[in-house]
Amino acid sequence: ENGIKIMQDNFPDGAIIYCNPPDLFPSLNNIQKRYSEIYCDMFKTPFLGDNLQLFISTNEENLFFKKGFIKGDQIITVNPTSRCSKNQEWDWKKWEYLVRKFSHYKFIQIGLKEEKLINGAIDYRGKLTLRESCLAVKNSILYIGVDSFFSHVASAFNTNSITLFGDSSPNIYSHDNSSHICKAFSCSPCNELLNGRECPYNIKCMNSISENEVEKVMRKKLENDGY
């Protein structure tokens, strides 16, 4: 909150500025607000809702499918990586376990070409533009990922989603339409302190999330939606 006061005191109304919420250390300062509310406080604007807003035209979506993206009601989109912190990533063998367990669904992996491919997932890495990747999330029955960009995209389209949290706080970075899985160790959340540096505890927050735990949440969400 002190950080927000400094921002307000030093920038006039209407000034275009950039500040990343972790730079204000919200977790360490025990700010019990979502990052969207923190931004509103910074810019002295009313809070209008938690979800990101993305606007996709019908024509844009039609062109997307004409390029050959897989249609159907069995698509689960995944993005297992985080550009800002490797401490947010989950073991690849656990991702592959989920793909095997839910083999009657089509797992679409989006992201960058250089990111590691999950065995058994359909490879869309590097094949889609950013907006096309967003459309892939929009046209999925479920999105699963770590705390990164596409988990926020899922909230924009109200796509059913599961987010795995490790070094960041779901109290700040989660969304109401997402189920989040998080292990609250005494050393976490640490992303504001480590700022992407290597975890000294072998990322126990992420490694303690079991594949069986995620499988259980997946089954419940899919069953509730009639899949």
PDB file of C-alpha atoms in Angstrom:
ATOM      1  CA  GLU A   1       0.000   0.000   0.000  1.00  0.00           C
ATOM      2  CA  ASN A   2       2.946   2.333   0.607  1.00  0.00           C
ATOM      3  CA  GLY A   3       4.107   1.537  -2.918  1.00  0.00           C
ATOM      4  CA  ILE A   4       0.719   2.520  -4.317  1.00  0.00           C
ATOM      5  CA  LYS A   5       0.825   5.820  -2.368  1.00  0.00           C
ATOM      6  CA  ILE A   6       4.261   6.619  -3.823  1.00  0.00           C
ATOM      7  CA  MET A   7       2.973   5.973  -7.346  1.00  0.00           C
ATOM      8  CA  GLN A   8       0.000   8.260  -6.801  1.00  0.00           C
ATOM      9  CA  ASP A   9       2.095  11.048  -5.311  1.00  0.00           C
ATOM     10  CA  ASN A  10       4.707  11.076  -8.084  1.00  0.00           C
ATOM     11  CA  PHE A  11       2.629  10.757 -11.231  1.00  0.00           C
ATOM     12  CA  PRO A  12      -0.073  13.241 -12.260  1.00  0.00           C
ATOM     13  CA  ASP A  13      -3.524  12.104 -13.325  1.00  0.00           C
ATOM     14  CA  GLY A  14      -3.501  10.907 -16.917  1.00  0.00           C
ATOM     15  CA  ALA A  15       0.211  10.071 -16.994  1.00  0.00           C
ATOM     16  CA  ILE A  16       1.017   6.870 -18.882  1.00  0.00           C
ATOM     17  CA  ILE A  17       3.164   4.714 -16.616  1.00  0.00           C
ATOM     18  CA  TYR A  18       4.015   1.062 -16.243  1.00  0.00           C
ATOM     19  CA  CYS A  19       4.390  -0.849 -13.025  1.00  0.00           C
ATOM     20  CA  ASN A  20       4.357  -4.577 -12.479  1.00  0.00           C
ATOM     21  CA  PRO A  21       2.316  -5.509  -9.368  1.00  0.00           C
ATOM     22  CA  PRO A  22       5.143  -7.701  -7.930  1.00  0.00           C
ATOM     23  CA  ASP A  23       7.328  -4.565  -7.895  1.00  0.00           C
ATOM     24  CA  LEU A  24       5.065  -3.344  -5.089  1.00  0.00           C
ATOM     25  CA  PHE A  25       5.639  -6.586  -3.112  1.00  0.00           C
ATOM     26  CA  PRO A  26       1.909  -7.182  -2.472  1.00  0.00           C
ATOM     27  CA  SER A  27       2.447 -10.604  -0.881  1.00  0.00           C
ATOM     28  CA  LEU A  28       5.188  -9.388   1.449  1.00  0.00           C
ATOM     29  CA  ASN A  29       3.108  -6.354   2.379  1.00  0.00           C
ATOM     30  CA  ASN A  30       0.083  -8.591   2.983  1.00  0.00           C
ATOM     31  CA  ILE A  31      -2.054  -6.742   0.452  1.00  0.00           C
ATOM     32  CA  GLN A  32      -5.151  -8.917   0.274  1.00  0.00           C
ATOM     33  CA  LYS A  33      -6.301  -7.769  -3.160  1.00  0.00           C
ATOM     34  CA  ARG A  34      -6.225  -9.156  -6.675  1.00  0.00           C
ATOM     35  CA  TYR A  35      -3.671  -7.573  -8.992  1.00  0.00           C
ATOM     36  CA  SER A  36      -6.523  -5.996 -10.982  1.00  0.00           C
ATOM     37  CA  GLU A  37      -7.668  -4.133  -7.869  1.00  0.00           C
ATOM     38  CA  ILE A  38      -4.089  -3.047  -7.167  1.00  0.00           C
ATOM     39  CA  TYR A  39      -3.875  -1.498 -10.633  1.00  0.00           C
ATOM     40  CA  CYS A  40      -7.154   0.336 -10.048  1.00  0.00           C
ATOM     41  CA  ASP A  41      -5.818   1.700  -6.773  1.00  0.00           C
ATOM     42  CA  MET A  42      -2.670   2.902  -8.528  1.00  0.00           C
ATOM     43  CA  PHE A  43      -4.584   4.786 -11.198  1.00  0.00           C
ATOM     44  CA  LYS A  44      -7.417   5.916  -8.911  1.00  0.00           C
ATOM     45  CA  THR A  45     -10.063   4.240 -11.048  1.00  0.00           C
ATOM     46  CA  PRO A  46     -13.139   2.303  -9.895  1.00  0.00           C
ATOM     47  CA  PHE A  47     -12.822  -1.471  -9.820  1.00  0.00           C
ATOM     48  CA  LEU A  48     -14.976  -2.820 -12.652  1.00  0.00           C
ATOM     49  CA  GLY A  49     -14.249  -6.520 -12.399  1.00  0.00           C
ATOM     50  CA  ASP A  50     -11.524  -9.088 -12.154  1.00  0.00           C
ATOM     51  CA  ASN A  51     -11.452 -10.655 -15.617  1.00  0.00           C
ATOM     52  CA  LEU A  52      -9.206  -9.595 -18.462  1.00  0.00           C
ATOM     53  CA  GLN A  53     -11.071  -8.243 -21.494  1.00  0.00           C
ATOM     54  CA  LEU A  54     -10.222  -9.603 -24.940  1.00  0.00           C
ATOM     55  CA  PHE A  55     -12.264  -8.784 -28.007  1.00  0.00           C
ATOM     56  CA  ILE A  56     -12.320 -11.299 -30.870  1.00  0.00           C
ATOM     57  CA  SER A  57     -14.388 -10.719 -34.023  1.00  0.00           C
ATOM     58  CA  THR A  58     -16.489 -13.449 -35.616  1.00  0.00           C
ATOM     59  CA  ASN A  59     -14.470 -13.068 -38.808  1.00  0.00           C
ATOM     60  CA  GLU A  60     -11.218 -13.505 -36.890  1.00  0.00           C
ATOM     61  CA  GLU A  61     -12.513 -16.682 -35.291  1.00  0.00           C
ATOM     62  CA  ASN A  62     -13.757 -18.067 -38.618  1.00  0.00           C
ATOM     63  CA  LEU A  63     -10.351 -17.477 -40.217  1.00  0.00           C
ATOM     64  CA  PHE A  64      -8.738 -19.240 -37.280  1.00  0.00           C
ATOM     65  CA  PHE A  65     -10.732 -22.414 -37.916  1.00  0.00           C
ATOM     66  CA  LYS A  66     -10.139 -22.207 -41.662  1.00  0.00           C
ATOM     67  CA  LYS A  67      -6.420 -22.496 -40.908  1.00  0.00           C
ATOM     68  CA  GLY A  68      -7.130 -25.960 -39.558  1.00  0.00           C
ATOM     69  CA  PHE A  69      -7.396 -25.664 -35.774  1.00  0.00           C
ATOM     70  CA  ILE A  70      -9.029 -28.768 -34.351  1.00  0.00           C
ATOM     71  CA  LYS A  71     -12.725 -28.372 -33.535  1.00  0.00           C
ATOM     72  CA  GLY A  72     -14.763 -30.402 -31.106  1.00  0.00           C
ATOM     73  CA  ASP A  73     -15.897 -30.672 -27.520  1.00  0.00           C
ATOM     74  CA  GLN A  74     -12.973 -32.799 -26.348  1.00  0.00           C
ATOM     75  CA  ILE A  75     -10.175 -30.211 -26.453  1.00  0.00           C
ATOM     76  CA  ILE A  76      -8.074 -29.429 -23.373  1.00  0.00           C
ATOM     77  CA  THR A  77      -5.506 -26.683 -23.880  1.00  0.00           C
ATOM     78  CA  VAL A  78      -2.314 -26.631 -21.838  1.00  0.00           C
ATOM     79  CA  ASN A  79       0.627 -24.276 -21.433  1.00  0.00           C
ATOM     80  CA  PRO A  80       3.062 -25.729 -18.895  1.00  0.00           C
ATOM     81  CA  THR A  81       5.720 -22.998 -18.947  1.00  0.00           C
ATOM     82  CA  SER A  82       6.318 -19.587 -17.433  1.00  0.00           C
ATOM     83  CA  ARG A  83       8.533 -16.941 -19.030  1.00  0.00           C
ATOM     84  CA  CYS A  84       8.997 -14.963 -15.835  1.00  0.00           C
ATOM     85  CA  SER A  85       9.977 -17.774 -13.450  1.00  0.00           C
ATOM     86  CA  LYS A  86      11.044 -21.392 -13.868  1.00  0.00           C
ATOM     87  CA  ASN A  87      10.028 -21.813 -10.225  1.00  0.00           C
ATOM     88  CA  GLN A  88       6.418 -21.854 -11.431  1.00  0.00           C
ATOM     89  CA  GLU A  89       6.795 -24.935 -13.625  1.00  0.00           C
ATOM     90  CA  TRP A  90       5.539 -28.454 -12.878  1.00  0.00           C
ATOM     91  CA  ASP A  91       7.295 -31.751 -13.550  1.00  0.00           C
ATOM     92  CA  TRP A  92       6.938 -32.892 -17.195  1.00  0.00           C
ATOM     93  CA  LYS A  93       6.274 -36.505 -16.181  1.00  0.00           C
ATOM     94  CA  LYS A  94       3.218 -35.307 -14.274  1.00  0.00           C
ATOM     95  CA  TRP A  95       1.884 -33.499 -17.343  1.00  0.00           C
ATOM     96  CA  GLU A  96       2.397 -36.670 -19.363  1.00  0.00           C
ATOM     97  CA  TYR A  97       0.547 -38.664 -16.697  1.00  0.00           C
ATOM     98  CA  LEU A  98      -2.508 -36.429 -17.171  1.00  0.00           C
ATOM     99  CA  VAL A  99      -2.387 -36.835 -20.956  1.00  0.00           C
ATOM    100  CA  ARG A 100      -2.343 -40.635 -20.554  1.00  0.00           C
ATOM    101  CA  LYS A 101      -5.123 -40.644 -17.933  1.00  0.00           C
ATOM    102  CA  PHE A 102      -7.395 -38.505 -20.112  1.00  0.00           C
ATOM    103  CA  SER A 103      -6.439 -40.103 -23.421  1.00  0.00           C
ATOM    104  CA  HIS A 104     -10.006 -39.775 -24.788  1.00  0.00           C
ATOM    105  CA  TYR A 105      -9.485 -35.979 -24.834  1.00  0.00           C
ATOM    106  CA  LYS A 106      -7.266 -34.027 -27.212  1.00  0.00           C
ATOM    107  CA  PHE A 107      -4.555 -32.121 -25.360  1.00  0.00           C
ATOM    108  CA  ILE A 108      -3.407 -29.047 -27.309  1.00  0.00           C
ATOM    109  CA  GLN A 109      -0.101 -27.559 -26.185  1.00  0.00           C
ATOM    110  CA  ILE A 110       0.307 -23.871 -27.003  1.00  0.00           C
ATOM    111  CA  GLY A 111       3.323 -21.665 -26.409  1.00  0.00           C
ATOM    112  CA  LEU A 112       6.707 -21.036 -27.982  1.00  0.00           C
ATOM    113  CA  LYS A 113       8.476 -23.498 -30.285  1.00  0.00           C
ATOM    114  CA  GLU A 114      11.517 -23.746 -28.007  1.00  0.00           C
ATOM    115  CA  GLU A 115       9.425 -24.860 -25.036  1.00  0.00           C
ATOM    116  CA  LYS A 116       9.515 -28.549 -24.175  1.00  0.00           C
ATOM    117  CA  LEU A 117       6.759 -30.688 -25.688  1.00  0.00           C
ATOM    118  CA  ILE A 118       4.571 -32.860 -23.486  1.00  0.00           C
ATOM    119  CA  ASN A 119       4.580 -36.400 -24.889  1.00  0.00           C
ATOM    120  CA  GLY A 120       1.127 -37.219 -26.195  1.00  0.00           C
ATOM    121  CA  ALA A 121      -0.006 -33.615 -26.615  1.00  0.00           C
ATOM    122  CA  ILE A 122      -0.867 -32.212 -30.047  1.00  0.00           C
ATOM    123  CA  ASP A 123       1.881 -29.760 -30.884  1.00  0.00           C
ATOM    124  CA  TYR A 124       0.781 -26.180 -31.564  1.00  0.00           C
ATOM    125  CA  ARG A 125       3.949 -24.622 -30.126  1.00  0.00           C
ATOM    126  CA  GLY A 126       5.087 -21.755 -32.325  1.00  0.00           C
ATOM    127  CA  LYS A 127       2.351 -22.456 -34.885  1.00  0.00           C
ATOM    128  CA  LEU A 128      -0.150 -19.875 -33.666  1.00  0.00           C
ATOM    129  CA  THR A 129      -0.017 -16.127 -33.263  1.00  0.00           C
ATOM    130  CA  LEU A 130      -0.682 -14.775 -29.782  1.00  0.00           C
ATOM    131  CA  ARG A 131      -4.297 -13.984 -30.634  1.00  0.00           C
ATOM    132  CA  GLU A 132      -4.748 -17.405 -32.230  1.00  0.00           C
ATOM    133  CA  SER A 133      -3.395 -18.977 -29.048  1.00  0.00           C
ATOM    134  CA  CYS A 134      -6.007 -17.006 -27.142  1.00  0.00           C
ATOM    135  CA  LEU A 135      -8.650 -18.409 -29.495  1.00  0.00           C
ATOM    136  CA  ALA A 136      -7.369 -21.914 -28.767  1.00  0.00           C
ATOM    137  CA  VAL A 137      -8.021 -21.294 -25.072  1.00  0.00           C
ATOM    138  CA  LYS A 138     -11.451 -19.821 -25.854  1.00  0.00           C
ATOM    139  CA  ASN A 139     -12.471 -22.914 -27.842  1.00  0.00           C
ATOM    140  CA  SER A 140     -11.432 -25.461 -25.215  1.00  0.00           C
ATOM    141  CA  ILE A 141     -13.557 -27.235 -22.645  1.00  0.00           C
ATOM    142  CA  LEU A 142     -10.715 -26.818 -20.143  1.00  0.00           C
ATOM    143  CA  TYR A 143      -7.438 -24.944 -19.848  1.00  0.00           C
ATOM    144  CA  ILE A 144      -4.673 -26.154 -17.508  1.00  0.00           C
ATOM    145  CA  GLY A 145      -1.474 -24.259 -16.839  1.00  0.00           C
ATOM    146  CA  VAL A 146       0.784 -22.580 -14.341  1.00  0.00           C
ATOM    147  CA  ASP A 147       0.427 -18.984 -13.165  1.00  0.00           C
ATOM    148  CA  SER A 148       1.177 -17.230 -16.444  1.00  0.00           C
ATOM    149  CA  PHE A 149      -0.444 -15.250 -19.263  1.00  0.00           C
ATOM    150  CA  PHE A 150      -2.835 -17.866 -20.580  1.00  0.00           C
ATOM    151  CA  SER A 151      -4.428 -18.477 -17.189  1.00  0.00           C
ATOM    152  CA  HIS A 152      -5.589 -14.842 -17.381  1.00  0.00           C
ATOM    153  CA  VAL A 153      -6.758 -15.379 -20.975  1.00  0.00           C
ATOM    154  CA  ALA A 154      -8.937 -18.248 -19.746  1.00  0.00           C
ATOM    155  CA  SER A 155     -10.618 -15.842 -17.338  1.00  0.00           C
ATOM    156  CA  ALA A 156     -11.360 -13.407 -20.187  1.00  0.00           C
ATOM    157  CA  PHE A 157     -13.351 -16.040 -22.080  1.00  0.00           C
ATOM    158  CA  ASN A 158     -14.740 -17.702 -18.956  1.00  0.00           C
ATOM    159  CA  THR A 159     -13.067 -20.928 -20.034  1.00  0.00           C
ATOM    160  CA  ASN A 160     -13.078 -23.539 -17.311  1.00  0.00           C
ATOM    161  CA  SER A 161      -9.519 -23.627 -16.004  1.00  0.00           C
ATOM    162  CA  ILE A 162      -7.093 -25.025 -13.460  1.00  0.00           C
ATOM    163  CA  THR A 163      -4.034 -23.032 -12.412  1.00  0.00           C
ATOM    164  CA  LEU A 164      -1.090 -24.497 -10.518  1.00  0.00           C
ATOM    165  CA  PHE A 165       0.494 -22.000  -8.136  1.00  0.00           C
ATOM    166  CA  GLY A 166       3.980 -22.265  -6.678  1.00  0.00           C
ATOM    167  CA  ASP A 167       6.056 -19.162  -6.057  1.00  0.00           C
ATOM    168  CA  SER A 168       3.148 -16.736  -6.524  1.00  0.00           C
ATOM    169  CA  SER A 169       0.006 -16.129  -4.503  1.00  0.00           C
ATOM    170  CA  PRO A 170      -3.445 -17.192  -5.740  1.00  0.00           C
ATOM    171  CA  ASN A 171      -4.881 -14.511  -3.462  1.00  0.00           C
ATOM    172  CA  ILE A 172      -3.397 -11.943  -5.853  1.00  0.00           C
ATOM    173  CA  TYR A 173      -3.066 -13.658  -9.245  1.00  0.00           C
ATOM    174  CA  SER A 174      -5.978 -16.113  -9.468  1.00  0.00           C
ATOM    175  CA  HIS A 175      -9.461 -15.605 -10.948  1.00  0.00           C
ATOM    176  CA  ASP A 176     -12.905 -16.550  -9.718  1.00  0.00           C
ATOM    177  CA  ASN A 177     -13.620 -18.882 -12.649  1.00  0.00           C
ATOM    178  CA  SER A 178     -10.408 -20.859 -12.127  1.00  0.00           C
ATOM    179  CA  SER A 179      -9.701 -23.671  -9.704  1.00  0.00           C
ATOM    180  CA  HIS A 180      -6.277 -23.118  -8.215  1.00  0.00           C
ATOM    181  CA  ILE A 181      -4.000 -25.653  -6.564  1.00  0.00           C
ATOM    182  CA  CYS A 182      -1.376 -24.293  -4.199  1.00  0.00           C
ATOM    183  CA  LYS A 183       0.800 -25.588  -1.361  1.00  0.00           C
ATOM    184  CA  ALA A 184       1.263 -22.970   1.356  1.00  0.00           C
ATOM    185  CA  PHE A 185       4.807 -23.485   2.616  1.00  0.00           C
ATOM    186  CA  SER A 186       6.488 -21.025   4.978  1.00  0.00           C
ATOM    187  CA  CYS A 187       8.884 -19.964   2.202  1.00  0.00           C
ATOM    188  CA  SER A 188       6.129 -19.123  -0.278  1.00  0.00           C
ATOM    189  CA  PRO A 189       5.084 -17.026  -2.069  1.00  0.00           C
ATOM    190  CA  CYS A 190       8.632 -16.051  -2.991  1.00  0.00           C
ATOM    191  CA  ASN A 191       8.416 -14.680  -6.537  1.00  0.00           C
ATOM    192  CA  GLU A 192       8.714 -11.097  -5.309  1.00  0.00           C
ATOM    193  CA  LEU A 193      11.942 -11.945  -3.472  1.00  0.00           C
ATOM    194  CA  LEU A 194      13.601 -14.314  -5.935  1.00  0.00           C
ATOM    195  CA  ASN A 195      12.443 -12.420  -9.046  1.00  0.00           C
ATOM    196  CA  GLY A 196      13.017 -15.460 -11.274  1.00  0.00           C
ATOM    197  CA  ARG A 197      16.222 -16.652  -9.584  1.00  0.00           C
ATOM    198  CA  GLU A 198      16.661 -20.346  -8.803  1.00  0.00           C
ATOM    199  CA  CYS A 199      14.728 -21.705  -5.837  1.00  0.00           C
ATOM    200  CA  PRO A 200      17.027 -22.866  -2.989  1.00  0.00           C
ATOM    201  CA  TYR A 201      14.501 -25.521  -1.910  1.00  0.00           C
ATOM    202  CA  ASN A 202      14.150 -27.457  -5.180  1.00  0.00           C
ATOM    203  CA  ILE A 203      10.765 -25.846  -5.923  1.00  0.00           C
ATOM    204  CA  LYS A 204       9.052 -27.943  -3.264  1.00  0.00           C
ATOM    205  CA  CYS A 205       5.858 -25.897  -3.620  1.00  0.00           C
ATOM    206  CA  MET A 206       5.342 -27.140  -7.193  1.00  0.00           C
ATOM    207  CA  ASN A 207       6.869 -30.575  -6.700  1.00  0.00           C
ATOM    208  CA  SER A 208       4.460 -31.211  -3.806  1.00  0.00           C
ATOM    209  CA  ILE A 209       1.466 -30.922  -6.128  1.00  0.00           C
ATOM    210  CA  SER A 210       0.698 -34.502  -7.112  1.00  0.00           C
ATOM    211  CA  GLU A 211      -0.617 -35.636 -10.456  1.00  0.00           C
ATOM    212  CA  ASN A 212      -3.417 -37.482  -8.629  1.00  0.00           C
ATOM    213  CA  GLU A 213      -4.507 -34.235  -7.008  1.00  0.00           C
ATOM    214  CA  VAL A 214      -4.741 -32.451 -10.353  1.00  0.00           C
ATOM    215  CA  GLU A 215      -6.460 -35.468 -11.922  1.00  0.00           C
ATOM    216  CA  LYS A 216      -9.160 -35.335  -9.231  1.00  0.00           C
ATOM    217  CA  VAL A 217      -9.845 -31.634  -9.852  1.00  0.00           C
ATOM    218  CA  MET A 218      -9.930 -32.239 -13.620  1.00  0.00           C
ATOM    219  CA  ARG A 219     -12.447 -35.049 -13.327  1.00  0.00           C
ATOM    220  CA  LYS A 220     -14.724 -32.989 -11.109  1.00  0.00           C
ATOM    221  CA  LYS A 221     -14.683 -29.967 -13.431  1.00  0.00           C
ATOM    222  CA  LEU A 222     -15.251 -32.058 -16.558  1.00  0.00           C
ATOM    223  CA  GLU A 223     -18.084 -34.030 -14.954  1.00  0.00           C
ATOM    224  CA  ASN A 224     -19.763 -30.850 -13.701  1.00  0.00           C
ATOM    225  CA  ASP A 225     -19.729 -29.508 -17.266  1.00  0.00           C
ATOM    226  CA  GLY A 226     -21.161 -32.718 -18.704  1.00  0.00           C
ATOM    227  CA  TYR A 227     -17.942 -34.021 -20.259  1.00  0.00           C
TER     228      TYR A 227
END
